[in-house]
Amino acid sequence: MDIKWIEDYLVLARARNFSRASDERNVTQPAFSRRIRALETWLGVPLFDRRTYPITLTEQGRAFRETAELVLSSLHTDRAEFLQQVHHSRPDLRIAAATTLNLNFIPEWLKSLEPQTGHLTTHISTQNFHDMVQQLADGMVDFVMQYAHADAPLLFEQSRFDSRVLAHDLLIMTSPVDAAGAPLFDPSKAGPEHPPLPYMGYSSDGYFADIEALLLNRHLQTGPALERLGQSPTSEVLKRMALSHGALALLPESCARDALDQGQLVRVGGEDWATALEVRLYRLRGSRRAAVRKIWQATTPIEETNTPMGEKA
């Protein structure tokens, strides 16, 4: 049983004409007729006498009309009540973001906006980057916060979404250290003849996979081979894998900061093994939610402030 079949039936019962009813339901007449037949097959009886013009309801069709109207009315009433309950219990903002930004950027960023926005309740989640885009398009989240790179393709249609840069970060090559605090590996000091260096890399379902490929291809002819020991779409996971297995990893500097400060990791390779990142905020264009407008108005894009990663726009 499909609820659309009941809605189709009630429209046809009122219109008594397949052509007019299919137009009202915005489907082709053959598709509309198949759905009416599917309902009749499910019920096991014909609902319409097609020998007359205009068509008429059969005895069973007349009996089912009251049931169909009651079922639809009950469904819509319950749905309206449920949506109202969800509306009252839902947080002011729903944000989907990269794990690193959830941990290292969003809490302080939201706190910095409170003098202008007041306190807003939030639900912050992390999904696959492609799922974040779809959820924003479907209105399931209010904002997506993600890294962006000048040479990596953007999955957001500019005609549908607004975006602005909140901060800058760097994707850097990092290495665990030996007992003396020296890096275990340094790709800038190893050529193509050097044995492969252990490496933790990004899986294809993560946004950083494309950026990683751009950076590694830069050293394809002159740099050492990297032996990929493991992979993940998430920088925070790769950081822990690199530390536990003793391997190189490309990490956003903000993600690596705690391990760098504690001397567990060191940056290696210099500028040649690093690339610039943006932290971007995306919203669906034309959003009418008051909390979304408050955040957008309170957020000054970095192009106007030149804010580094450590300071929130």
PDB file of C-alpha atoms in Angstrom:
ATOM      1  CA  MET A   1       0.000   0.000   0.000  1.00  0.00           C
ATOM      2  CA  ASP A   2       1.285   3.462  -0.933  1.00  0.00           C
ATOM      3  CA  ILE A   3      -0.320   6.593   0.492  1.00  0.00           C
ATOM      4  CA  LYS A   4      -0.157   8.133  -2.999  1.00  0.00           C
ATOM      5  CA  TRP A   5      -2.630   5.492  -4.196  1.00  0.00           C
ATOM      6  CA  ILE A   6      -5.219   6.677  -1.671  1.00  0.00           C
ATOM      7  CA  GLU A   7      -4.662  10.311  -2.627  1.00  0.00           C
ATOM      8  CA  ASP A   8      -4.995   9.388  -6.316  1.00  0.00           C
ATOM      9  CA  TYR A   9      -8.217   7.489  -5.625  1.00  0.00           C
ATOM     10  CA  LEU A  10      -9.828  10.421  -3.802  1.00  0.00           C
ATOM     11  CA  VAL A  11      -8.897  12.882  -6.556  1.00  0.00           C
ATOM     12  CA  LEU A  12     -10.310  10.559  -9.222  1.00  0.00           C
ATOM     13  CA  ALA A  13     -13.461   9.964  -7.172  1.00  0.00           C
ATOM     14  CA  ARG A  14     -14.029  13.723  -7.166  1.00  0.00           C
ATOM     15  CA  ALA A  15     -12.924  14.499 -10.749  1.00  0.00           C
ATOM     16  CA  ARG A  16     -14.444  11.364 -12.346  1.00  0.00           C
ATOM     17  CA  ASN A  17     -12.031  11.809 -15.238  1.00  0.00           C
ATOM     18  CA  PHE A  18      -8.591  10.188 -15.585  1.00  0.00           C
ATOM     19  CA  SER A  19      -7.118  13.030 -17.616  1.00  0.00           C
ATOM     20  CA  ARG A  20      -8.154  15.802 -15.193  1.00  0.00           C
ATOM     21  CA  ALA A  21      -7.201  13.719 -12.143  1.00  0.00           C
ATOM     22  CA  SER A  22      -3.722  12.889 -13.504  1.00  0.00           C
ATOM     23  CA  ASP A  23      -3.136  16.575 -14.301  1.00  0.00           C
ATOM     24  CA  GLU A  24      -4.112  17.518 -10.749  1.00  0.00           C
ATOM     25  CA  ARG A  25      -1.751  14.878  -9.361  1.00  0.00           C
ATOM     26  CA  ASN A  26       1.000  16.075 -11.721  1.00  0.00           C
ATOM     27  CA  VAL A  27       1.711  12.639 -13.195  1.00  0.00           C
ATOM     28  CA  THR A  28       1.198  11.181 -16.662  1.00  0.00           C
ATOM     29  CA  GLN A  29      -2.158   9.552 -17.300  1.00  0.00           C
ATOM     30  CA  PRO A  30      -0.640   6.056 -17.846  1.00  0.00           C
ATOM     31  CA  ALA A  31       1.287   6.290 -14.553  1.00  0.00           C
ATOM     32  CA  PHE A  32      -1.845   7.537 -12.775  1.00  0.00           C
ATOM     33  CA  SER A  33      -3.901   4.672 -14.197  1.00  0.00           C
ATOM     34  CA  ARG A  34      -1.291   2.129 -13.058  1.00  0.00           C
ATOM     35  CA  ARG A  35      -1.454   3.501  -9.513  1.00  0.00           C
ATOM     36  CA  ILE A  36      -5.269   3.226  -9.456  1.00  0.00           C
ATOM     37  CA  ARG A  37      -4.983  -0.355 -10.747  1.00  0.00           C
ATOM     38  CA  ALA A  38      -2.385  -1.099  -8.058  1.00  0.00           C
ATOM     39  CA  LEU A  39      -4.788   0.093  -5.346  1.00  0.00           C
ATOM     40  CA  GLU A  40      -7.614  -1.998  -6.783  1.00  0.00           C
ATOM     41  CA  THR A  41      -5.332  -5.043  -6.946  1.00  0.00           C
ATOM     42  CA  TRP A  42      -4.282  -4.497  -3.324  1.00  0.00           C
ATOM     43  CA  LEU A  43      -7.923  -4.216  -2.190  1.00  0.00           C
ATOM     44  CA  GLY A  44      -9.019  -7.091  -4.458  1.00  0.00           C
ATOM     45  CA  VAL A  45     -12.008  -5.232  -5.949  1.00  0.00           C
ATOM     46  CA  PRO A  46     -12.641  -2.656  -8.714  1.00  0.00           C
ATOM     47  CA  LEU A  47     -13.271   0.826  -7.346  1.00  0.00           C
ATOM     48  CA  PHE A  48     -14.407   2.506 -10.573  1.00  0.00           C
ATOM     49  CA  ASP A  49     -16.804   1.550 -13.344  1.00  0.00           C
ATOM     50  CA  ARG A  50     -14.856   2.517 -16.465  1.00  0.00           C
ATOM     51  CA  ARG A  51     -17.757   1.668 -18.815  1.00  0.00           C
ATOM     52  CA  THR A  52     -19.541   4.928 -18.045  1.00  0.00           C
ATOM     53  CA  TYR A  53     -18.575   8.491 -18.924  1.00  0.00           C
ATOM     54  CA  PRO A  54     -17.797  10.187 -16.740  1.00  0.00           C
ATOM     55  CA  ILE A  55     -16.572   7.207 -14.718  1.00  0.00           C
ATOM     56  CA  THR A  56     -18.493   6.268 -11.586  1.00  0.00           C
ATOM     57  CA  LEU A  57     -17.612   4.579  -8.313  1.00  0.00           C
ATOM     58  CA  THR A  58     -18.555   0.956  -7.890  1.00  0.00           C
ATOM     59  CA  GLU A  59     -20.374  -0.165  -4.767  1.00  0.00           C
ATOM     60  CA  GLN A  60     -17.029  -1.081  -3.222  1.00  0.00           C
ATOM     61  CA  GLY A  61     -15.585   2.234  -4.391  1.00  0.00           C
ATOM     62  CA  ARG A  62     -18.303   4.167  -2.582  1.00  0.00           C
ATOM     63  CA  ALA A  63     -17.765   2.111   0.586  1.00  0.00           C
ATOM     64  CA  PHE A  64     -13.990   2.687   0.475  1.00  0.00           C
ATOM     65  CA  ARG A  65     -14.303   6.471   0.049  1.00  0.00           C
ATOM     66  CA  GLU A  66     -15.186   7.147   3.686  1.00  0.00           C
ATOM     67  CA  THR A  67     -12.365   4.845   4.857  1.00  0.00           C
ATOM     68  CA  ALA A  68      -9.847   6.548   2.567  1.00  0.00           C
ATOM     69  CA  GLU A  69     -10.838  10.046   3.729  1.00  0.00           C
ATOM     70  CA  LEU A  70     -10.622   8.962   7.385  1.00  0.00           C
ATOM     71  CA  VAL A  71      -7.212   7.299   6.891  1.00  0.00           C
ATOM     72  CA  LEU A  72      -5.717  10.337   5.141  1.00  0.00           C
ATOM     73  CA  SER A  73      -7.173  12.746   7.676  1.00  0.00           C
ATOM     74  CA  SER A  74      -5.741  10.715  10.574  1.00  0.00           C
ATOM     75  CA  LEU A  75      -2.329  10.448   8.929  1.00  0.00           C
ATOM     76  CA  HIS A  76      -2.069  14.178   8.255  1.00  0.00           C
ATOM     77  CA  THR A  77      -3.306  15.055  11.740  1.00  0.00           C
ATOM     78  CA  ASP A  78      -0.704  12.812  13.368  1.00  0.00           C
ATOM     79  CA  ARG A  79       2.030  14.134  11.088  1.00  0.00           C
ATOM     80  CA  ALA A  80       1.177  17.744  11.945  1.00  0.00           C
ATOM     81  CA  GLU A  81       1.289  16.949  15.670  1.00  0.00           C
ATOM     82  CA  PHE A  82       4.600  15.117  15.354  1.00  0.00           C
ATOM     83  CA  LEU A  83       6.170  17.952  13.346  1.00  0.00           C
ATOM     84  CA  GLN A  84       5.020  20.448  15.952  1.00  0.00           C
ATOM     85  CA  GLN A  85       6.625  18.356  18.700  1.00  0.00           C
ATOM     86  CA  VAL A  86       9.867  18.146  16.723  1.00  0.00           C
ATOM     87  CA  HIS A  87       9.807  21.876  16.066  1.00  0.00           C
ATOM     88  CA  HIS A  88       9.481  22.664  19.772  1.00  0.00           C
ATOM     89  CA  SER A  89      12.242  20.231  20.785  1.00  0.00           C
ATOM     90  CA  ARG A  90      14.707  20.831  17.944  1.00  0.00           C
ATOM     91  CA  PRO A  91      17.819  22.928  18.583  1.00  0.00           C
ATOM     92  CA  ASP A  92      18.133  26.439  17.193  1.00  0.00           C
ATOM     93  CA  LEU A  93      20.918  25.369  14.821  1.00  0.00           C
ATOM     94  CA  ARG A  94      21.931  22.137  13.160  1.00  0.00           C
ATOM     95  CA  ILE A  95      25.501  22.120  11.875  1.00  0.00           C
ATOM     96  CA  ALA A  96      27.279  19.354   9.976  1.00  0.00           C
ATOM     97  CA  ALA A  97      31.052  19.696   9.953  1.00  0.00           C
ATOM     98  CA  ALA A  98      34.365  17.914   9.590  1.00  0.00           C
ATOM     99  CA  THR A  99      35.437  16.186  12.802  1.00  0.00           C
ATOM    100  CA  THR A 100      38.534  18.383  13.182  1.00  0.00           C
ATOM    101  CA  LEU A 101      36.402  21.532  12.937  1.00  0.00           C
ATOM    102  CA  ASN A 102      33.864  20.108  15.410  1.00  0.00           C
ATOM    103  CA  LEU A 103      36.648  19.637  17.938  1.00  0.00           C
ATOM    104  CA  ASN A 104      38.975  22.549  17.253  1.00  0.00           C
ATOM    105  CA  PHE A 105      36.951  25.381  15.743  1.00  0.00           C
ATOM    106  CA  ILE A 106      33.180  25.361  16.173  1.00  0.00           C
ATOM    107  CA  PRO A 107      32.842  25.609  19.991  1.00  0.00           C
ATOM    108  CA  GLU A 108      34.958  28.777  20.279  1.00  0.00           C
ATOM    109  CA  TRP A 109      33.545  30.198  17.053  1.00  0.00           C
ATOM    110  CA  LEU A 110      29.968  29.925  18.321  1.00  0.00           C
ATOM    111  CA  LYS A 111      30.992  31.350  21.699  1.00  0.00           C
ATOM    112  CA  SER A 112      32.577  34.359  19.986  1.00  0.00           C
ATOM    113  CA  LEU A 113      29.288  35.132  18.202  1.00  0.00           C
ATOM    114  CA  GLU A 114      27.093  35.108  21.322  1.00  0.00           C
ATOM    115  CA  PRO A 115      27.403  38.866  22.022  1.00  0.00           C
ATOM    116  CA  GLN A 116      25.620  39.413  18.697  1.00  0.00           C
ATOM    117  CA  THR A 117      23.395  36.335  18.426  1.00  0.00           C
ATOM    118  CA  GLY A 118      22.664  35.456  22.034  1.00  0.00           C
ATOM    119  CA  HIS A 119      22.950  31.842  23.156  1.00  0.00           C
ATOM    120  CA  LEU A 120      21.710  29.401  20.509  1.00  0.00           C
ATOM    121  CA  THR A 121      21.212  25.704  21.165  1.00  0.00           C
ATOM    122  CA  THR A 122      23.036  23.586  18.596  1.00  0.00           C
ATOM    123  CA  HIS A 123      23.206  20.059  17.292  1.00  0.00           C
ATOM    124  CA  ILE A 124      26.578  19.378  15.679  1.00  0.00           C
ATOM    125  CA  SER A 125      27.184  16.241  13.651  1.00  0.00           C
ATOM    126  CA  THR A 126      29.731  14.693  11.326  1.00  0.00           C
ATOM    127  CA  GLN A 127      28.866  12.713   8.222  1.00  0.00           C
ATOM    128  CA  ASN A 128      30.425  11.796   4.947  1.00  0.00           C
ATOM    129  CA  PHE A 129      31.139  15.014   3.023  1.00  0.00           C
ATOM    130  CA  HIS A 130      28.731  14.052   0.231  1.00  0.00           C
ATOM    131  CA  ASP A 131      25.981  13.357   2.780  1.00  0.00           C
ATOM    132  CA  MET A 132      26.543  16.785   4.340  1.00  0.00           C
ATOM    133  CA  VAL A 133      25.921  18.440   0.962  1.00  0.00           C
ATOM    134  CA  GLN A 134      22.722  16.445   0.473  1.00  0.00           C
ATOM    135  CA  GLN A 135      21.472  17.188   3.998  1.00  0.00           C
ATOM    136  CA  LEU A 136      22.018  20.913   3.479  1.00  0.00           C
ATOM    137  CA  ALA A 137      20.192  20.780   0.156  1.00  0.00           C
ATOM    138  CA  ASP A 138      17.278  18.906   1.802  1.00  0.00           C
ATOM    139  CA  GLY A 139      17.086  21.337   4.742  1.00  0.00           C
ATOM    140  CA  MET A 140      18.091  18.678   7.267  1.00  0.00           C
ATOM    141  CA  VAL A 141      20.926  20.892   8.549  1.00  0.00           C
ATOM    142  CA  ASP A 142      21.246  24.683   8.613  1.00  0.00           C
ATOM    143  CA  PHE A 143      24.979  24.963   7.943  1.00  0.00           C
ATOM    144  CA  VAL A 144      27.842  22.875   6.675  1.00  0.00           C
ATOM    145  CA  MET A 145      31.345  23.816   7.804  1.00  0.00           C
ATOM    146  CA  GLN A 146      34.113  22.209   5.811  1.00  0.00           C
ATOM    147  CA  TYR A 147      37.615  22.650   4.562  1.00  0.00           C
ATOM    148  CA  ALA A 148      38.080  23.903   1.013  1.00  0.00           C
ATOM    149  CA  HIS A 149      41.026  24.055  -1.347  1.00  0.00           C
ATOM    150  CA  ALA A 150      41.507  26.214  -4.412  1.00  0.00           C
ATOM    151  CA  ASP A 151      42.322  23.255  -6.674  1.00  0.00           C
ATOM    152  CA  ALA A 152      39.835  20.712  -5.303  1.00  0.00           C
ATOM    153  CA  PRO A 153      36.377  20.604  -6.894  1.00  0.00           C
ATOM    154  CA  LEU A 154      33.520  22.091  -4.886  1.00  0.00           C
ATOM    155  CA  LEU A 155      30.374  19.985  -4.628  1.00  0.00           C
ATOM    156  CA  PHE A 156      28.153  22.947  -3.737  1.00  0.00           C
ATOM    157  CA  GLU A 157      26.188  24.527  -6.584  1.00  0.00           C
ATOM    158  CA  GLN A 158      26.902  28.242  -6.301  1.00  0.00           C
ATOM    159  CA  SER A 159      23.391  29.066  -7.519  1.00  0.00           C
ATOM    160  CA  ARG A 160      21.836  27.235  -4.553  1.00  0.00           C
ATOM    161  CA  PHE A 161      24.259  27.887  -1.698  1.00  0.00           C
ATOM    162  CA  ASP A 162      26.026  30.826  -0.088  1.00  0.00           C
ATOM    163  CA  SER A 163      29.492  30.388   1.385  1.00  0.00           C
ATOM    164  CA  ARG A 164      32.128  32.438   3.123  1.00  0.00           C
ATOM    165  CA  VAL A 165      35.645  31.845   4.411  1.00  0.00           C
ATOM    166  CA  LEU A 166      35.945  31.880   8.212  1.00  0.00           C
ATOM    167  CA  ALA A 167      39.627  31.032   8.655  1.00  0.00           C
ATOM    168  CA  HIS A 168      42.750  29.610   7.033  1.00  0.00           C
ATOM    169  CA  ASP A 169      44.595  26.424   7.892  1.00  0.00           C
ATOM    170  CA  LEU A 170      47.478  24.421   6.429  1.00  0.00           C
ATOM    171  CA  LEU A 171      47.607  20.778   5.427  1.00  0.00           C
ATOM    172  CA  ILE A 172      51.081  19.741   6.601  1.00  0.00           C
ATOM    173  CA  MET A 173      53.177  16.578   6.532  1.00  0.00           C
ATOM    174  CA  THR A 174      53.844  15.273  10.040  1.00  0.00           C
ATOM    175  CA  SER A 175      56.084  12.573  11.469  1.00  0.00           C
ATOM    176  CA  PRO A 176      56.297  10.858  14.861  1.00  0.00           C
ATOM    177  CA  VAL A 177      59.571  11.386  16.713  1.00  0.00           C
ATOM    178  CA  ASP A 178      62.312   9.198  18.119  1.00  0.00           C
ATOM    179  CA  ALA A 179      63.554   9.221  21.719  1.00  0.00           C
ATOM    180  CA  ALA A 180      65.582  12.373  21.039  1.00  0.00           C
ATOM    181  CA  GLY A 181      62.598  14.228  19.562  1.00  0.00           C
ATOM    182  CA  ALA A 182      63.865  14.011  15.977  1.00  0.00           C
ATOM    183  CA  PRO A 183      61.455  13.027  13.177  1.00  0.00           C
ATOM    184  CA  LEU A 184      61.390   9.341  12.290  1.00  0.00           C
ATOM    185  CA  PHE A 185      60.847  10.229   8.633  1.00  0.00           C
ATOM    186  CA  ASP A 186      61.305  13.278   6.419  1.00  0.00           C
ATOM    187  CA  PRO A 187      60.207  13.000   2.777  1.00  0.00           C
ATOM    188  CA  SER A 188      62.219  16.090   1.830  1.00  0.00           C
ATOM    189  CA  LYS A 189      65.419  14.230   2.721  1.00  0.00           C
ATOM    190  CA  ALA A 190      64.579  11.065   0.799  1.00  0.00           C
ATOM    191  CA  GLY A 191      64.644  10.697  -2.990  1.00  0.00           C
ATOM    192  CA  PRO A 192      62.968   8.238  -5.374  1.00  0.00           C
ATOM    193  CA  GLU A 193      65.671   5.611  -4.672  1.00  0.00           C
ATOM    194  CA  HIS A 194      64.938   5.641  -0.936  1.00  0.00           C
ATOM    195  CA  PRO A 195      62.922   2.727   0.503  1.00  0.00           C
ATOM    196  CA  PRO A 196      59.211   3.510   0.813  1.00  0.00           C
ATOM    197  CA  LEU A 197      58.242   5.548   3.863  1.00  0.00           C
ATOM    198  CA  PRO A 198      55.307   4.384   6.041  1.00  0.00           C
ATOM    199  CA  TYR A 199      52.267   6.590   5.539  1.00  0.00           C
ATOM    200  CA  MET A 200      48.675   6.920   6.730  1.00  0.00           C
ATOM    201  CA  GLY A 201      46.440   8.348   4.003  1.00  0.00           C
ATOM    202  CA  TYR A 202      42.927   9.519   3.221  1.00  0.00           C
ATOM    203  CA  SER A 203      40.295   7.140   1.886  1.00  0.00           C
ATOM    204  CA  SER A 204      38.345   8.064  -1.233  1.00  0.00           C
ATOM    205  CA  ASP A 205      35.163   8.868   0.714  1.00  0.00           C
ATOM    206  CA  GLY A 206      36.844  11.831   2.444  1.00  0.00           C
ATOM    207  CA  TYR A 207      37.176  15.345   1.054  1.00  0.00           C
ATOM    208  CA  PHE A 208      40.923  15.448   1.730  1.00  0.00           C
ATOM    209  CA  ALA A 209      41.561  12.550  -0.678  1.00  0.00           C
ATOM    210  CA  ASP A 210      41.591  14.900  -3.686  1.00  0.00           C
ATOM    211  CA  ILE A 211      43.822  17.439  -1.943  1.00  0.00           C
ATOM    212  CA  GLU A 212      46.178  14.683  -0.806  1.00  0.00           C
ATOM    213  CA  ALA A 213      46.448  13.420  -4.386  1.00  0.00           C
ATOM    214  CA  LEU A 214      47.320  16.910  -5.656  1.00  0.00           C
ATOM    215  CA  LEU A 215      50.095  17.268  -3.084  1.00  0.00           C
ATOM    216  CA  LEU A 216      51.554  13.792  -3.540  1.00  0.00           C
ATOM    217  CA  ASN A 217      51.511  14.080  -7.337  1.00  0.00           C
ATOM    218  CA  ARG A 218      53.713  17.137  -6.950  1.00  0.00           C
ATOM    219  CA  HIS A 219      56.476  14.810  -5.696  1.00  0.00           C
ATOM    220  CA  LEU A 220      55.749  11.807  -7.889  1.00  0.00           C
ATOM    221  CA  GLN A 221      59.024  11.981  -9.830  1.00  0.00           C
ATOM    222  CA  THR A 222      61.411  13.413  -7.249  1.00  0.00           C
ATOM    223  CA  GLY A 223      60.086  12.300  -3.870  1.00  0.00           C
ATOM    224  CA  PRO A 224      60.194   8.965  -2.067  1.00  0.00           C
ATOM    225  CA  ALA A 225      57.518   6.315  -2.440  1.00  0.00           C
ATOM    226  CA  LEU A 226      54.987   6.181   0.389  1.00  0.00           C
ATOM    227  CA  GLU A 227      53.807   2.833   1.713  1.00  0.00           C
ATOM    228  CA  ARG A 228      50.182   3.282   2.750  1.00  0.00           C
ATOM    229  CA  LEU A 229      49.691   1.345   5.977  1.00  0.00           C
ATOM    230  CA  GLY A 230      46.104   2.414   6.581  1.00  0.00           C
ATOM    231  CA  GLN A 231      43.472   4.947   5.603  1.00  0.00           C
ATOM    232  CA  SER A 232      40.513   6.903   6.925  1.00  0.00           C
ATOM    233  CA  PRO A 233      38.412   9.861   5.739  1.00  0.00           C
ATOM    234  CA  THR A 234      39.019  11.597   9.087  1.00  0.00           C
ATOM    235  CA  SER A 235      42.150  13.554  10.043  1.00  0.00           C
ATOM    236  CA  GLU A 236      41.707  12.880  13.761  1.00  0.00           C
ATOM    237  CA  VAL A 237      41.738   9.133  13.111  1.00  0.00           C
ATOM    238  CA  LEU A 238      44.804   9.372  10.863  1.00  0.00           C
ATOM    239  CA  LYS A 239      46.650  11.334  13.542  1.00  0.00           C
ATOM    240  CA  ARG A 240      46.134   8.559  16.065  1.00  0.00           C
ATOM    241  CA  MET A 241      46.999   5.882  13.506  1.00  0.00           C
ATOM    242  CA  ALA A 242      50.227   7.709  12.596  1.00  0.00           C
ATOM    243  CA  LEU A 243      51.233   7.948  16.248  1.00  0.00           C
ATOM    244  CA  SER A 244      50.420   4.326  17.072  1.00  0.00           C
ATOM    245  CA  HIS A 245      52.039   2.845  13.948  1.00  0.00           C
ATOM    246  CA  GLY A 246      54.932   5.286  13.549  1.00  0.00           C
ATOM    247  CA  ALA A 247      54.013   6.686  10.142  1.00  0.00           C
ATOM    248  CA  LEU A 248      53.818   9.947   8.216  1.00  0.00           C
ATOM    249  CA  ALA A 249      50.442  11.664   7.856  1.00  0.00           C
ATOM    250  CA  LEU A 250      49.126  14.764   6.133  1.00  0.00           C
ATOM    251  CA  LEU A 251      47.079  16.657   8.717  1.00  0.00           C
ATOM    252  CA  PRO A 252      45.475  20.073   9.057  1.00  0.00           C
ATOM    253  CA  GLU A 253      47.734  22.056  11.354  1.00  0.00           C
ATOM    254  CA  SER A 254      44.824  22.685  13.728  1.00  0.00           C
ATOM    255  CA  CYS A 255      44.277  18.919  14.005  1.00  0.00           C
ATOM    256  CA  ALA A 256      47.967  18.242  14.664  1.00  0.00           C
ATOM    257  CA  ARG A 257      48.429  21.192  17.055  1.00  0.00           C
ATOM    258  CA  ASP A 258      48.066  19.270  20.332  1.00  0.00           C
ATOM    259  CA  ALA A 259      50.479  16.530  19.235  1.00  0.00           C
ATOM    260  CA  LEU A 260      52.919  19.141  17.891  1.00  0.00           C
ATOM    261  CA  ASP A 261      52.826  21.091  21.161  1.00  0.00           C
ATOM    262  CA  GLN A 262      53.372  17.911  23.182  1.00  0.00           C
ATOM    263  CA  GLY A 263      56.312  16.857  21.024  1.00  0.00           C
ATOM    264  CA  GLN A 264      54.613  13.695  19.766  1.00  0.00           C
ATOM    265  CA  LEU A 265      54.629  14.875  16.161  1.00  0.00           C
ATOM    266  CA  VAL A 266      56.833  17.275  14.208  1.00  0.00           C
ATOM    267  CA  ARG A 267      56.220  18.979  10.929  1.00  0.00           C
ATOM    268  CA  VAL A 268      58.466  17.698   8.128  1.00  0.00           C
ATOM    269  CA  GLY A 269      59.022  18.486   4.470  1.00  0.00           C
ATOM    270  CA  GLY A 270      58.669  22.246   4.821  1.00  0.00           C
ATOM    271  CA  GLU A 271      56.472  24.371   2.561  1.00  0.00           C
ATOM    272  CA  ASP A 272      56.951  21.990  -0.348  1.00  0.00           C
ATOM    273  CA  TRP A 273      54.976  19.294   1.512  1.00  0.00           C
ATOM    274  CA  ALA A 274      52.186  21.625   2.646  1.00  0.00           C
ATOM    275  CA  THR A 275      49.200  23.303   1.029  1.00  0.00           C
ATOM    276  CA  ALA A 276      46.804  26.066   2.069  1.00  0.00           C
ATOM    277  CA  LEU A 277      43.258  25.323   3.241  1.00  0.00           C
ATOM    278  CA  GLU A 278      40.189  27.454   3.847  1.00  0.00           C
ATOM    279  CA  VAL A 279      37.559  26.876   6.511  1.00  0.00           C
ATOM    280  CA  ARG A 280      34.250  27.617   4.783  1.00  0.00           C
ATOM    281  CA  LEU A 281      30.711  27.984   6.065  1.00  0.00           C
ATOM    282  CA  TYR A 282      27.862  27.038   3.695  1.00  0.00           C
ATOM    283  CA  ARG A 283      24.142  27.699   3.914  1.00  0.00           C
ATOM    284  CA  LEU A 284      21.186  27.101   1.624  1.00  0.00           C
ATOM    285  CA  ARG A 285      20.449  30.340  -0.200  1.00  0.00           C
ATOM    286  CA  GLY A 286      17.240  32.014   0.891  1.00  0.00           C
ATOM    287  CA  SER A 287      16.957  30.286   4.270  1.00  0.00           C
ATOM    288  CA  ARG A 288      14.290  32.028   6.361  1.00  0.00           C
ATOM    289  CA  ARG A 289      15.177  30.589   9.756  1.00  0.00           C
ATOM    290  CA  ALA A 290      15.866  33.394  12.219  1.00  0.00           C
ATOM    291  CA  ALA A 291      18.816  31.614  13.858  1.00  0.00           C
ATOM    292  CA  VAL A 292      20.468  31.068  10.462  1.00  0.00           C
ATOM    293  CA  ARG A 293      20.126  34.751   9.608  1.00  0.00           C
ATOM    294  CA  LYS A 294      21.567  35.724  13.000  1.00  0.00           C
ATOM    295  CA  ILE A 295      24.663  33.601  12.501  1.00  0.00           C
ATOM    296  CA  TRP A 296      25.157  34.772   8.929  1.00  0.00           C
ATOM    297  CA  GLN A 297      24.846  38.428   9.862  1.00  0.00           C
ATOM    298  CA  ALA A 298      27.186  38.024  12.843  1.00  0.00           C
ATOM    299  CA  THR A 299      29.862  36.227  10.844  1.00  0.00           C
ATOM    300  CA  THR A 300      32.300  38.508   9.061  1.00  0.00           C
ATOM    301  CA  PRO A 301      33.992  36.715   6.168  1.00  0.00           C
ATOM    302  CA  ILE A 302      37.761  36.453   6.453  1.00  0.00           C
ATOM    303  CA  GLU A 303      38.279  38.334   3.185  1.00  0.00           C
ATOM    304  CA  GLU A 304      37.367  41.429   5.190  1.00  0.00           C
ATOM    305  CA  THR A 305      39.295  40.573   8.377  1.00  0.00           C
ATOM    306  CA  ASN A 306      42.258  38.403   7.315  1.00  0.00           C
ATOM    307  CA  THR A 307      41.647  36.203  10.372  1.00  0.00           C
ATOM    308  CA  PRO A 308      44.138  33.338  10.927  1.00  0.00           C
ATOM    309  CA  MET A 309      42.966  29.896  12.028  1.00  0.00           C
ATOM    310  CA  GLY A 310      43.559  30.584  15.697  1.00  0.00           C
ATOM    311  CA  GLU A 311      41.119  33.504  15.746  1.00  0.00           C
ATOM    312  CA  LYS A 312      37.434  33.099  15.002  1.00  0.00           C
ATOM    313  CA  ALA A 313      35.638  35.322  12.507  1.00  0.00           C
TER     314      ALA A 313
END
